[in-house]
XYZ file of N, CA, C and O in Angstrom:
792
model
N 105.567 150.961 -125.550
C 105.613 152.419 -125.677
C 105.094 153.079 -124.408
O 105.643 154.063 -123.935
N 104.020 152.516 -123.821
C 103.469 153.056 -122.589
C 104.468 152.947 -121.450
O 104.559 153.839 -120.602
N 105.218 151.815 -121.412
C 106.231 151.635 -120.369
C 107.312 152.707 -120.496
O 107.776 153.248 -119.494
N 107.705 152.990 -121.726
C 108.728 154.020 -121.934
C 108.213 155.383 -121.497
O 108.932 156.148 -120.861
N 106.961 155.703 -121.835
C 106.395 156.989 -121.449
C 106.338 157.115 -119.930
O 106.683 158.149 -119.362
N 105.941 156.020 -119.260
C 105.882 156.040 -117.796
C 107.269 156.250 -117.207
O 107.449 156.970 -116.231
N 108.259 155.585 -117.820
C 109.635 155.729 -117.338
C 110.107 157.173 -117.473
O 110.742 157.713 -116.567
N 109.801 157.815 -118.617
C 110.188 159.203 -118.819
C 109.471 160.136 -117.841
O 110.066 161.089 -117.337
N 108.187 159.847 -117.587
C 107.436 160.666 -116.632
C 108.015 160.524 -115.233
O 108.121 161.501 -114.485
N 108.418 159.300 -114.868
C 109.032 159.064 -113.559
C 110.347 159.819 -113.451
O 110.639 160.447 -112.424
N 111.158 159.778 -114.516
C 112.419 160.518 -114.525
C 112.160 162.013 -114.350
O 112.879 162.694 -113.606
N 111.154 162.511 -115.041
C 110.851 163.939 -114.968
C 110.477 164.347 -113.543
O 110.790 165.451 -113.099
N 109.804 163.448 -112.827
C 109.413 163.743 -111.452
C 110.609 163.695 -110.501
O 110.692 164.467 -109.558
N 111.526 162.778 -110.756
C 112.638 162.554 -109.832
C 113.870 163.397 -110.139
O 114.637 163.736 -109.239
N 114.095 163.710 -111.416
C 115.324 164.376 -111.826
C 115.051 165.773 -112.349
O 114.096 165.991 -113.093
N 115.896 166.700 -111.968
C 115.808 168.059 -112.497
C 116.771 168.164 -113.669
O 117.981 168.248 -113.489
N 116.248 168.096 -114.894
C 117.081 168.147 -116.097
C 117.148 169.540 -116.692
O 117.781 169.764 -117.702
N 116.488 170.496 -116.056
C 116.469 171.854 -116.588
C 117.589 172.706 -116.018
O 117.924 172.622 -114.845
N 118.185 173.515 -116.860
C 119.189 174.499 -116.446
C 119.271 175.550 -117.528
O 118.400 175.598 -118.402
N 120.304 176.407 -117.529
C 120.278 177.554 -118.442
C 120.336 177.168 -119.920
O 119.942 177.950 -120.766
N 120.827 175.969 -120.260
C 120.810 175.517 -121.656
C 119.628 174.601 -121.953
O 119.478 174.151 -123.083
N 118.837 174.304 -120.947
C 117.748 173.333 -121.111
C 116.510 173.829 -120.383
O 116.122 173.303 -119.351
N 115.879 174.841 -120.960
C 114.732 175.472 -120.297
C 113.395 174.940 -120.784
O 112.393 175.068 -120.101
N 113.363 174.369 -121.985
C 112.130 173.818 -122.537
C 112.355 172.336 -122.821
O 113.508 171.882 -122.863
N 111.288 171.572 -123.030
C 111.490 170.141 -123.353
C 112.392 169.919 -124.557
O 113.238 169.015 -124.539
N 112.256 170.748 -125.616
C 113.115 170.588 -126.784
C 114.568 170.917 -126.439
O 115.494 170.207 -126.847
N 114.779 171.994 -125.689
C 116.142 172.336 -125.279
C 116.756 171.228 -124.424
O 117.944 170.940 -124.534
N 115.958 170.608 -123.570
C 116.449 169.483 -122.764
C 116.901 168.348 -123.669
O 117.985 167.782 -123.500
N 116.077 168.017 -124.670
C 116.422 166.923 -125.583
C 117.689 167.229 -126.377
O 118.554 166.364 -126.534
N 117.809 168.477 -126.877
C 119.009 168.855 -127.630
C 120.237 168.794 -126.726
O 121.304 168.307 -127.126
N 120.090 169.252 -125.492
C 121.217 169.222 -124.551
C 121.632 167.795 -124.247
O 122.831 167.489 -124.144
N 120.674 166.893 -124.120
C 120.995 165.484 -123.883
C 121.786 164.917 -125.061
O 122.732 164.154 -124.879
N 121.389 165.303 -126.287
C 122.135 164.863 -127.473
C 123.553 165.429 -127.433
O 124.530 164.723 -127.719
N 123.688 166.706 -127.065
C 125.010 167.323 -127.020
C 125.918 166.627 -126.013
O 127.098 166.382 -126.289
N 125.380 166.317 -124.838
C 126.184 165.603 -123.856
C 126.555 164.215 -124.353
O 127.671 163.743 -124.133
N 125.615 163.558 -125.017
C 125.918 162.233 -125.579
C 127.019 162.342 -126.627
O 127.918 161.487 -126.691
N 126.977 163.404 -127.454
C 128.022 163.621 -128.454
C 129.383 163.833 -127.796
O 130.391 163.273 -128.236
N 129.427 164.651 -126.751
C 130.691 164.908 -126.057
C 131.274 163.622 -125.485
O 132.463 163.335 -125.649
N 130.422 162.855 -124.815
C 130.903 161.610 -124.203
C 131.291 160.595 -125.272
O 132.292 159.884 -125.131
N 130.513 160.536 -126.349
C 130.844 159.607 -127.437
C 132.161 159.979 -128.092
O 132.980 159.107 -128.403
N 132.385 161.281 -128.295
C 133.626 161.749 -128.910
C 134.828 161.331 -128.062
O 135.835 160.828 -128.579
N 134.714 161.541 -126.738
C 135.819 161.169 -125.854
C 136.023 159.658 -125.831
O 137.159 159.172 -125.865
N 134.919 158.896 -125.771
C 135.026 157.438 -125.768
C 135.635 156.942 -127.075
O 136.459 156.007 -127.084
N 135.252 157.566 -128.186
C 135.805 157.213 -129.490
C 137.311 157.464 -129.519
O 138.088 156.646 -130.011
N 137.728 158.597 -128.947
C 139.150 158.900 -128.877
C 139.915 157.901 -128.033
O 141.013 157.451 -128.414
N 139.335 157.515 -126.890
C 139.981 156.506 -126.039
C 140.120 155.185 -126.791
O 141.167 154.528 -126.745
N 139.042 154.795 -127.477
C 139.059 153.536 -128.233
C 140.137 153.562 -129.306
O 140.910 152.627 -129.455
N 140.197 154.652 -130.071
C 141.184 154.744 -131.148
C 142.610 154.626 -130.608
O 143.439 153.906 -131.165
N 142.881 155.342 -129.506
C 144.228 155.322 -128.940
C 144.594 153.926 -128.442
O 145.709 153.436 -128.681
N 143.668 153.264 -127.758
C 143.954 151.942 -127.207
C 144.076 150.888 -128.306
O 144.925 149.991 -128.230
N 143.225 150.990 -129.326
C 143.301 150.023 -130.423
C 144.631 150.171 -131.157
O 145.294 149.176 -131.472
N 145.045 151.414 -131.415
C 146.320 151.637 -132.090
C 147.482 151.139 -131.244
O 148.447 150.575 -131.764
N 147.371 151.321 -129.916
C 148.448 150.890 -129.018
C 148.630 149.377 -129.019
O 149.717 148.887 -128.702
N 147.584 148.628 -129.379
C 147.732 147.169 -129.464
C 148.466 146.757 -130.731
O 148.920 145.618 -130.843
N 148.576 147.672 -131.678
C 149.197 147.372 -132.974
C 150.647 147.820 -133.018
O 151.511 147.124 -133.551
N 150.923 149.013 -132.478
C 152.253 149.597 -132.598
C 152.516 150.485 -131.383
O 151.588 151.085 -130.840
N 153.760 150.539 -130.966
C 154.142 151.436 -129.877
C 154.313 152.838 -130.438
O 155.412 153.261 -130.788
N 153.194 153.513 -130.565
C 153.178 154.861 -131.122
C 152.057 155.617 -130.433
O 150.889 155.231 -130.518
N 152.405 156.666 -129.715
C 151.409 157.432 -128.971
C 150.719 158.419 -129.903
O 151.355 159.326 -130.440
N 149.429 158.214 -130.105
C 148.660 159.095 -130.997
C 147.317 159.415 -130.363
O 146.708 158.566 -129.710
N 146.877 160.635 -130.565
C 145.548 161.028 -130.108
C 144.500 160.443 -131.059
O 144.839 159.956 -132.148
N 143.223 160.527 -130.647
C 142.153 160.062 -131.524
C 142.160 160.750 -132.876
O 142.120 160.092 -133.923
N 142.254 162.115 -132.904
C 142.294 162.794 -134.205
C 143.495 162.408 -135.057
O 143.387 162.327 -136.280
N 144.644 162.152 -134.438
C 145.825 161.731 -135.202
C 145.614 160.351 -135.806
O 145.962 160.096 -136.959
N 145.028 159.465 -135.018
C 144.715 158.134 -135.523
C 143.716 158.215 -136.674
O 143.854 157.529 -137.690
N 142.713 159.101 -136.518
C 141.719 159.275 -137.578
C 142.378 159.759 -138.864
O 142.054 159.285 -139.962
N 143.332 160.702 -138.742
C 144.035 161.197 -139.932
C 144.768 160.070 -140.643
O 144.761 159.987 -141.875
N 145.400 159.183 -139.875
C 146.120 158.060 -140.470
C 145.181 157.213 -141.330
O 145.491 156.879 -142.475
N 144.008 156.894 -140.803
C 143.072 156.044 -141.545
C 142.454 156.778 -142.733
O 142.182 156.169 -143.768
N 142.242 158.076 -142.585
C 141.675 158.841 -143.698
C 142.703 158.981 -144.817
O 142.357 158.930 -146.002
N 143.971 159.130 -144.449
C 145.022 159.149 -145.475
C 145.033 157.822 -146.224
O 145.188 157.776 -147.445
N 144.834 156.727 -145.504
C 144.821 155.389 -146.121
C 143.554 155.153 -146.957
O 143.553 154.347 -147.902
N 142.473 155.856 -146.647
C 141.181 155.625 -147.303
C 141.306 155.641 -148.821
O 141.879 156.566 -149.393
N 140.787 154.615 -149.457
C 140.808 154.461 -150.917
C 142.218 154.377 -151.498
O 142.389 154.422 -152.711
N 143.212 154.282 -150.610
C 144.615 154.156 -151.036
C 144.998 155.193 -152.090
O 145.604 154.871 -153.113
N 144.654 156.448 -151.824
C 145.068 157.530 -152.720
C 145.640 158.670 -151.886
O 145.193 158.901 -150.756
N 146.648 159.377 -152.411
C 147.261 160.480 -151.662
C 146.245 161.586 -151.369
O 145.313 161.807 -152.133
N 146.469 162.294 -150.248
C 145.562 163.376 -149.858
C 146.362 164.585 -149.397
O 147.397 164.454 -148.746
N 145.850 165.757 -149.720
C 146.476 167.010 -149.304
C 145.932 167.419 -147.935
O 144.944 166.860 -147.447
N 146.559 168.422 -147.348
C 146.053 168.962 -146.079
C 144.632 169.474 -146.274
O 143.766 169.276 -145.413
N 144.390 170.095 -147.414
C 143.046 170.601 -147.692
C 142.033 169.457 -147.758
O 140.919 169.566 -147.238
N 142.405 168.352 -148.402
C 141.527 167.175 -148.452
C 141.199 166.697 -147.037
O 140.040 166.413 -146.708
N 142.240 166.586 -146.221
C 142.067 166.073 -144.860
C 141.185 166.997 -144.034
O 140.325 166.528 -143.278
N 141.384 168.306 -144.176
C 140.565 169.264 -143.435
C 139.103 169.156 -143.857
O 138.197 169.152 -143.018
N 138.874 169.046 -145.162
C 137.504 168.951 -145.668
C 136.836 167.648 -145.227
O 135.682 167.640 -144.814
N 137.564 166.555 -145.296
C 136.986 165.259 -144.967
C 136.679 165.101 -143.480
O 135.795 164.336 -143.096
N 137.411 165.835 -142.632
C 137.194 165.741 -141.189
C 136.414 166.935 -140.633
O 136.182 167.002 -139.421
N 136.022 167.866 -141.509
C 135.281 169.059 -141.094
C 136.079 169.876 -140.076
O 135.542 170.380 -139.098
N 137.373 169.997 -140.332
C 138.245 170.752 -139.438
C 138.790 171.987 -140.162
O 138.972 171.963 -141.377
N 139.061 173.042 -139.394
C 139.695 174.212 -139.981
C 140.956 174.610 -139.215
O 141.536 175.671 -139.470
N 141.388 173.766 -138.288
C 142.593 174.035 -137.500
C 143.821 173.466 -138.223
O 144.434 172.502 -137.785
N 144.165 174.097 -139.335
C 145.247 173.606 -140.200
C 146.571 173.429 -139.452
O 147.249 172.410 -139.638
N 146.983 174.371 -138.576
C 148.243 174.156 -137.851
C 148.242 172.869 -137.026
O 149.262 172.171 -136.946
N 147.106 172.523 -136.410
C 147.023 171.284 -135.633
C 147.093 170.052 -136.534
O 147.702 169.041 -136.181
N 146.448 170.141 -137.702
C 146.531 169.041 -138.665
C 147.978 168.852 -139.106
O 148.482 167.729 -139.162
N 148.650 169.952 -139.399
C 150.050 169.875 -139.836
C 150.944 169.294 -138.739
O 151.862 168.510 -139.022
N 150.680 169.655 -137.490
C 151.434 169.083 -136.368
C 151.242 167.568 -136.312
O 152.195 166.809 -136.161
N 149.992 167.132 -136.462
C 149.696 165.697 -136.436
C 150.376 164.973 -137.593
O 150.892 163.859 -137.427
N 150.394 165.609 -138.765
C 151.051 165.010 -139.928
C 152.556 164.856 -139.692
O 153.147 163.836 -140.047
N 153.174 165.864 -139.067
C 154.607 165.760 -138.748
C 154.867 164.601 -137.796
O 155.861 163.879 -137.925
N 153.958 164.405 -136.864
C 154.088 163.297 -135.902
C 153.968 161.946 -136.609
O 154.751 161.025 -136.356
N 153.019 161.826 -137.517
C 152.847 160.587 -138.279
C 154.033 160.337 -139.208
O 154.457 159.193 -139.401
N 154.569 161.421 -139.772
C 155.761 161.309 -140.615
C 156.952 160.797 -139.799
O 157.668 159.887 -140.222
N 157.139 161.387 -138.619
C 158.252 160.996 -137.751
C 158.129 159.538 -137.321
O 159.133 158.835 -137.165
N 156.887 159.078 -137.155
C 156.654 157.686 -136.767
C 156.788 156.707 -137.920
O 156.659 155.493 -137.715
N 157.022 157.225 -139.139
C 157.202 156.349 -140.291
C 155.919 155.757 -140.839
O 155.950 154.810 -141.627
N 154.773 156.322 -140.431
C 153.485 155.767 -140.847
C 152.981 156.360 -142.158
O 152.172 155.736 -142.849
N 153.422 157.570 -142.464
C 153.018 158.212 -143.724
C 154.257 158.793 -144.394
O 155.307 158.955 -143.766
N 154.103 159.126 -145.659
C 155.161 159.792 -146.406
C 154.571 161.008 -147.100
O 153.364 161.057 -147.379
N 155.435 161.967 -147.398
C 155.011 163.231 -148.006
C 155.648 163.342 -149.380
O 156.834 163.075 -149.545
N 154.840 163.745 -150.365
C 155.378 163.956 -151.712
C 154.887 165.293 -152.246
O 153.864 165.821 -151.784
N 155.616 165.839 -153.222
C 155.217 167.098 -153.833
C 155.922 168.279 -153.199
O 156.758 168.138 -152.308
N 155.553 169.464 -153.678
C 156.157 170.699 -153.174
C 155.073 171.745 -152.983
O 153.910 171.514 -153.319
N 155.493 172.891 -152.453
C 154.535 173.954 -152.174
C 153.741 174.392 -153.384
O 152.550 174.608 -153.302
N 154.418 174.521 -154.533
C 153.715 174.990 -155.738
C 152.852 173.903 -156.350
O 151.713 174.126 -156.729
N 153.425 172.714 -156.487
C 152.684 171.617 -157.125
C 151.638 171.040 -156.185
O 150.678 170.436 -156.624
N 151.838 171.242 -154.907
C 150.913 170.695 -153.934
C 151.502 169.496 -153.216
O 152.033 168.586 -153.849
N 151.442 169.540 -151.885
C 151.975 168.462 -151.061
C 150.844 167.478 -150.753
O 149.736 167.884 -150.413
N 151.132 166.200 -150.899
C 150.158 165.164 -150.544
C 150.814 164.143 -149.629
O 152.041 164.042 -149.556
N 149.970 163.393 -148.940
C 150.427 162.396 -147.980
C 149.788 161.056 -148.309
O 148.641 160.998 -148.743
N 150.551 159.995 -148.089
C 150.014 158.645 -148.213
C 150.710 157.743 -147.209
O 151.765 158.092 -146.687
N 150.097 156.594 -146.943
C 150.686 155.708 -145.936
C 151.905 154.996 -146.510
O 151.994 154.738 -147.713
N 152.849 154.703 -145.617
C 154.015 153.900 -145.981
C 153.641 152.428 -145.884
O 152.512 152.083 -145.512
N 154.587 151.548 -146.184
C 154.314 150.115 -146.023
C 154.025 149.809 -144.559
O 153.163 148.986 -144.242
N 154.741 150.486 -143.635
C 154.447 150.307 -142.203
C 153.048 150.805 -141.893
O 152.279 150.133 -141.185
N 152.690 151.978 -142.416
C 151.354 152.511 -142.201
C 150.275 151.597 -142.735
O 149.206 151.443 -142.125
N 150.544 150.960 -143.865
C 149.594 150.013 -144.444
C 149.407 148.812 -143.522
O 148.276 148.383 -143.257
N 150.521 148.265 -143.003
C 150.429 147.107 -142.096
C 149.700 147.470 -140.808
O 148.870 146.705 -140.312
N 149.998 148.661 -140.282
C 149.370 149.103 -139.036
C 147.871 149.287 -139.222
O 147.067 148.837 -138.394
N 147.453 149.925 -140.309
C 146.020 150.149 -140.522
C 145.273 148.847 -140.808
O 144.110 148.698 -140.421
N 145.940 147.888 -141.467
C 145.319 146.578 -141.689
C 145.109 145.841 -140.371
O 144.055 145.273 -140.120
N 146.145 145.862 -139.529
C 146.061 145.185 -138.232
C 145.012 145.861 -137.347
O 144.263 145.204 -136.638
N 144.967 147.186 -137.401
C 143.959 147.954 -136.663
C 142.554 147.512 -137.090
O 141.674 147.301 -136.256
N 142.361 147.367 -138.407
C 141.057 146.939 -138.924
C 140.694 145.548 -138.415
O 139.527 145.279 -138.091
N 141.687 144.657 -138.311
C 141.437 143.306 -137.792
C 140.984 143.353 -136.340
O 140.006 142.698 -135.952
N 141.695 144.127 -135.526
C 141.351 144.222 -134.099
C 140.007 144.911 -133.928
O 139.188 144.515 -133.096
N 139.761 145.931 -134.731
C 138.471 146.633 -134.693
C 137.327 145.674 -134.974
O 136.276 145.722 -134.334
N 137.529 144.798 -135.948
C 136.496 143.836 -136.299
C 136.189 142.892 -135.144
O 135.030 142.614 -134.841
N 137.245 142.423 -134.480
C 137.073 141.459 -133.388
C 136.467 142.107 -132.149
O 135.572 141.537 -131.515
N 136.920 143.294 -131.790
C 136.481 143.913 -130.542
C 135.265 144.813 -130.694
O 134.320 144.723 -129.901
N 135.271 145.682 -131.681
C 134.205 146.671 -131.813
C 133.012 146.146 -132.603
O 131.869 146.214 -132.137
N 133.271 145.630 -133.790
C 132.166 145.173 -134.643
C 131.452 143.982 -134.013
O 130.218 143.899 -134.050
N 132.207 143.091 -133.390
C 131.579 141.960 -132.678
C 130.661 142.467 -131.575
O 129.570 141.934 -131.365
N 131.091 143.497 -130.829
C 130.261 144.052 -129.750
C 128.968 144.642 -130.306
O 127.897 144.491 -129.705
N 129.055 145.296 -131.464
C 127.860 145.875 -132.083
C 126.883 144.773 -132.489
O 125.668 144.898 -132.293
N 127.404 143.680 -133.033
C 126.515 142.605 -133.492
C 125.805 141.906 -132.339
O 124.753 141.299 -132.542
N 126.350 142.002 -131.133
C 125.722 141.336 -129.984
C 124.543 142.110 -129.417
O 123.798 141.592 -128.598
N 124.368 143.370 -129.835
C 123.261 144.186 -129.334
C 122.088 144.053 -130.301
O 122.216 144.403 -131.476
N 120.959 143.522 -129.832
C 119.817 143.314 -130.740
C 119.412 144.604 -131.462
O 119.296 145.662 -130.848
N 119.216 144.480 -132.758
C 118.730 145.567 -133.618
C 119.691 146.747 -133.739
O 119.372 147.755 -134.378
N 120.886 146.652 -133.140
C 121.828 147.773 -133.200
C 122.307 148.024 -134.628
O 122.355 149.172 -135.073
N 122.640 146.963 -135.342
C 123.150 147.120 -136.704
C 122.149 147.868 -137.581
O 122.528 148.695 -138.408
N 120.863 147.598 -137.397
C 119.832 148.251 -138.192
C 119.664 149.722 -137.880
O 119.112 150.476 -138.684
N 120.117 150.144 -136.689
C 119.959 151.542 -136.286
C 121.121 152.420 -136.722
O 121.010 153.645 -136.709
N 122.239 151.817 -137.087
C 123.441 152.599 -137.355
C 123.272 153.567 -138.522
O 123.774 154.694 -138.485
N 122.573 153.146 -139.564
C 122.372 154.040 -140.712
C 121.571 155.264 -140.300
O 121.894 156.391 -140.696
N 120.530 155.064 -139.473
C 119.733 156.192 -139.002
C 120.564 157.106 -138.109
O 120.440 158.337 -138.175
N 121.405 156.517 -137.274
C 122.273 157.319 -136.406
C 123.206 158.184 -137.250
O 123.371 159.380 -136.995
N 123.815 157.575 -138.267
C 124.742 158.320 -139.130
C 124.020 159.467 -139.833
O 124.543 160.589 -139.903
N 122.816 159.213 -140.346
C 122.063 160.273 -141.023
C 121.702 161.396 -140.059
O 121.777 162.578 -140.404
N 121.293 161.026 -138.835
C 120.939 162.028 -137.834
C 122.144 162.885 -137.475
O 122.046 164.111 -137.375
N 123.303 162.244 -137.299
C 124.511 162.995 -136.975
C 124.907 163.923 -138.109
O 125.351 165.058 -137.872
N 124.754 163.476 -139.348
C 125.063 164.349 -140.492
C 124.118 165.552 -140.521
O 124.539 166.677 -140.798
N 122.836 165.317 -140.231
C 121.883 166.424 -140.177
C 122.252 167.411 -139.074
O 122.230 168.632 -139.284
N 122.607 166.893 -137.888
C 122.989 167.760 -136.788
C 124.267 168.538 -137.121
O 124.403 169.704 -136.753
N 125.191 167.898 -137.840
C 126.408 168.589 -138.263
C 126.057 169.801 -139.116
O 126.583 170.896 -138.916
N 125.145 169.612 -140.070
C 124.713 170.718 -140.921
C 124.028 171.818 -140.128
O 124.252 173.013 -140.377
N 123.201 171.437 -139.166
C 122.498 172.431 -138.339
C 123.501 173.235 -137.517
O 123.415 174.463 -137.429
N 124.483 172.544 -136.910
C 125.500 173.247 -136.125
C 126.324 174.185 -137.005
O 126.649 175.303 -136.604
N 126.686 173.725 -138.200
C 127.477 174.567 -139.103
C 126.700 175.829 -139.484
O 127.244 176.930 -139.494
N 125.414 175.659 -139.819
C 124.594 176.809 -140.199
C 124.434 177.759 -139.011
O 124.538 178.985 -139.167
N 124.204 177.204 -137.822
C 124.042 178.041 -136.635
C 125.338 178.773 -136.307
O 125.316 179.942 -135.885
N 126.480 178.114 -136.512
C 127.775 178.754 -136.267
C 127.987 179.926 -137.230
O 128.477 180.991 -136.838
N 127.612 179.729 -138.511
C 127.727 180.821 -139.483
C 126.841 181.994 -139.088
O 127.242 183.164 -139.175
N 125.624 181.689 -138.652
C 124.705 182.754 -138.236
C 125.251 183.495 -137.028
O 125.196 184.728 -136.957
N 125.808 182.766 -136.066
C 126.377 183.403 -134.873
C 127.550 184.301 -135.252
O 127.690 185.420 -134.739
N 128.402 183.826 -136.165
C 129.552 184.629 -136.601
C 129.102 185.867 -137.372
O 129.683 186.948 -137.239
N 128.033 185.725 -138.162
C 127.525 186.839 -138.959
C 126.920 187.928 -138.088
O 127.103 189.120 -138.335
N 126.220 187.524 -137.053
C 125.456 188.480 -136.242
C 126.096 188.746 -134.890
O 125.420 189.236 -133.978
N 127.376 188.459 -134.770
C 128.067 188.688 -133.495
C 128.078 190.173 -133.171
O 128.393 191.015 -134.003
N 127.720 190.485 -131.943
C 127.698 191.881 -131.505
C 129.064 192.279 -130.983
O 129.820 191.452 -130.467
N 129.355 193.556 -131.140
C 130.624 194.068 -130.623
C 130.500 194.253 -129.122
O 129.553 194.882 -128.643
N 131.460 193.704 -128.383
C 131.435 193.832 -126.927
C 132.138 195.116 -126.529
O 133.158 195.491 -127.113
N 131.624 195.809 -125.513
C 132.270 197.051 -125.080
C 133.668 196.773 -124.536
O 133.893 195.759 -123.880
N 134.605 197.672 -124.848
C 135.971 197.535 -124.362
C 136.060 198.079 -122.942
O 135.443 199.099 -122.625
N 136.826 197.404 -122.082
C 136.956 197.901 -120.707
C 137.711 199.228 -120.671
O 138.560 199.497 -121.516
N 137.343 200.041 -119.711
C 138.047 201.310 -119.516
C 139.479 201.020 -119.090
O 139.715 200.089 -118.321
N 140.448 201.807 -119.552
C 141.832 201.592 -119.123
C 141.946 201.712 -117.610
O 141.466 202.673 -117.014
N 142.525 200.687 -116.979
C 142.736 200.708 -115.534
C 141.506 200.375 -114.719
O 141.553 200.338 -113.495
N 140.374 200.125 -115.366
C 139.165 199.805 -114.619
C 138.661 198.426 -114.939
O 138.832 197.935 -116.039
N 138.040 197.765 -113.966
C 137.471 196.437 -114.172
C 136.017 196.560 -114.524
O 135.325 197.466 -114.073
N 135.553 195.637 -115.336
C 134.137 195.627 -115.692
C 133.428 194.503 -114.950
O 134.005 193.457 -114.706
N 132.181 194.779 -114.606
C 131.342 193.728 -114.059
C 130.815 192.875 -115.189
O 130.995 193.196 -116.357
N 130.118 191.819 -114.859
C 129.561 190.926 -115.875
C 128.567 191.618 -116.781
O 128.336 191.205 -117.907
N 127.955 192.720 -116.309
C 126.952 193.410 -117.136
C 127.562 194.509 -117.986
O 126.861 195.258 -118.648
N 128.921 194.613 -117.982
C 129.585 195.598 -118.826
C 129.809 196.929 -118.137
O 130.382 197.832 -118.717
N 129.338 197.070 -116.872
C 129.554 198.318 -116.142
C 130.793 198.236 -115.290
O 131.235 197.131 -114.932
N 131.356 199.366 -114.981
C 132.572 199.393 -114.162
C 132.239 199.387 -112.691
O 131.168 199.786 -112.297
């Protein structure tokens, strides 16, 4: 523990980690988590795309690949509303675009109608692709996790922490939307400076 503290003190002396989003030690720590989340999200997307590409010649983004597996989850049909709720997304048009892409690729099928409700489930091809994906994931990703000492034991804590942060971000987003101030409108034909003056 002392070695870690010394290392952090050395970093603090050598590196300037403060900026407009990181003015206090707590803000610095939160910002470091945010950057880690951004990089992890992108790395996760790269992994999903490359893993899927080893299974089938089908170009899909990370979120599209995630939708495919969530549709397969528990082998039960899911509506757009289910998918949005399960992924914490509200960009329904983008979800629908991804679903059309998966449909065109023959990986999912659509049943139902507007009134009764439309649901999606994987096709036999989608089932084979997701099974093969799971096999490759086990060999490449899960094996890598098992090689890192004590990593498996930390994953549950990581998941709980991320869920807590998700709730905090959601609550903060609601508060920001509730208390958003009205910005002054620019004068016709005039430019505004950053402080709102012409």
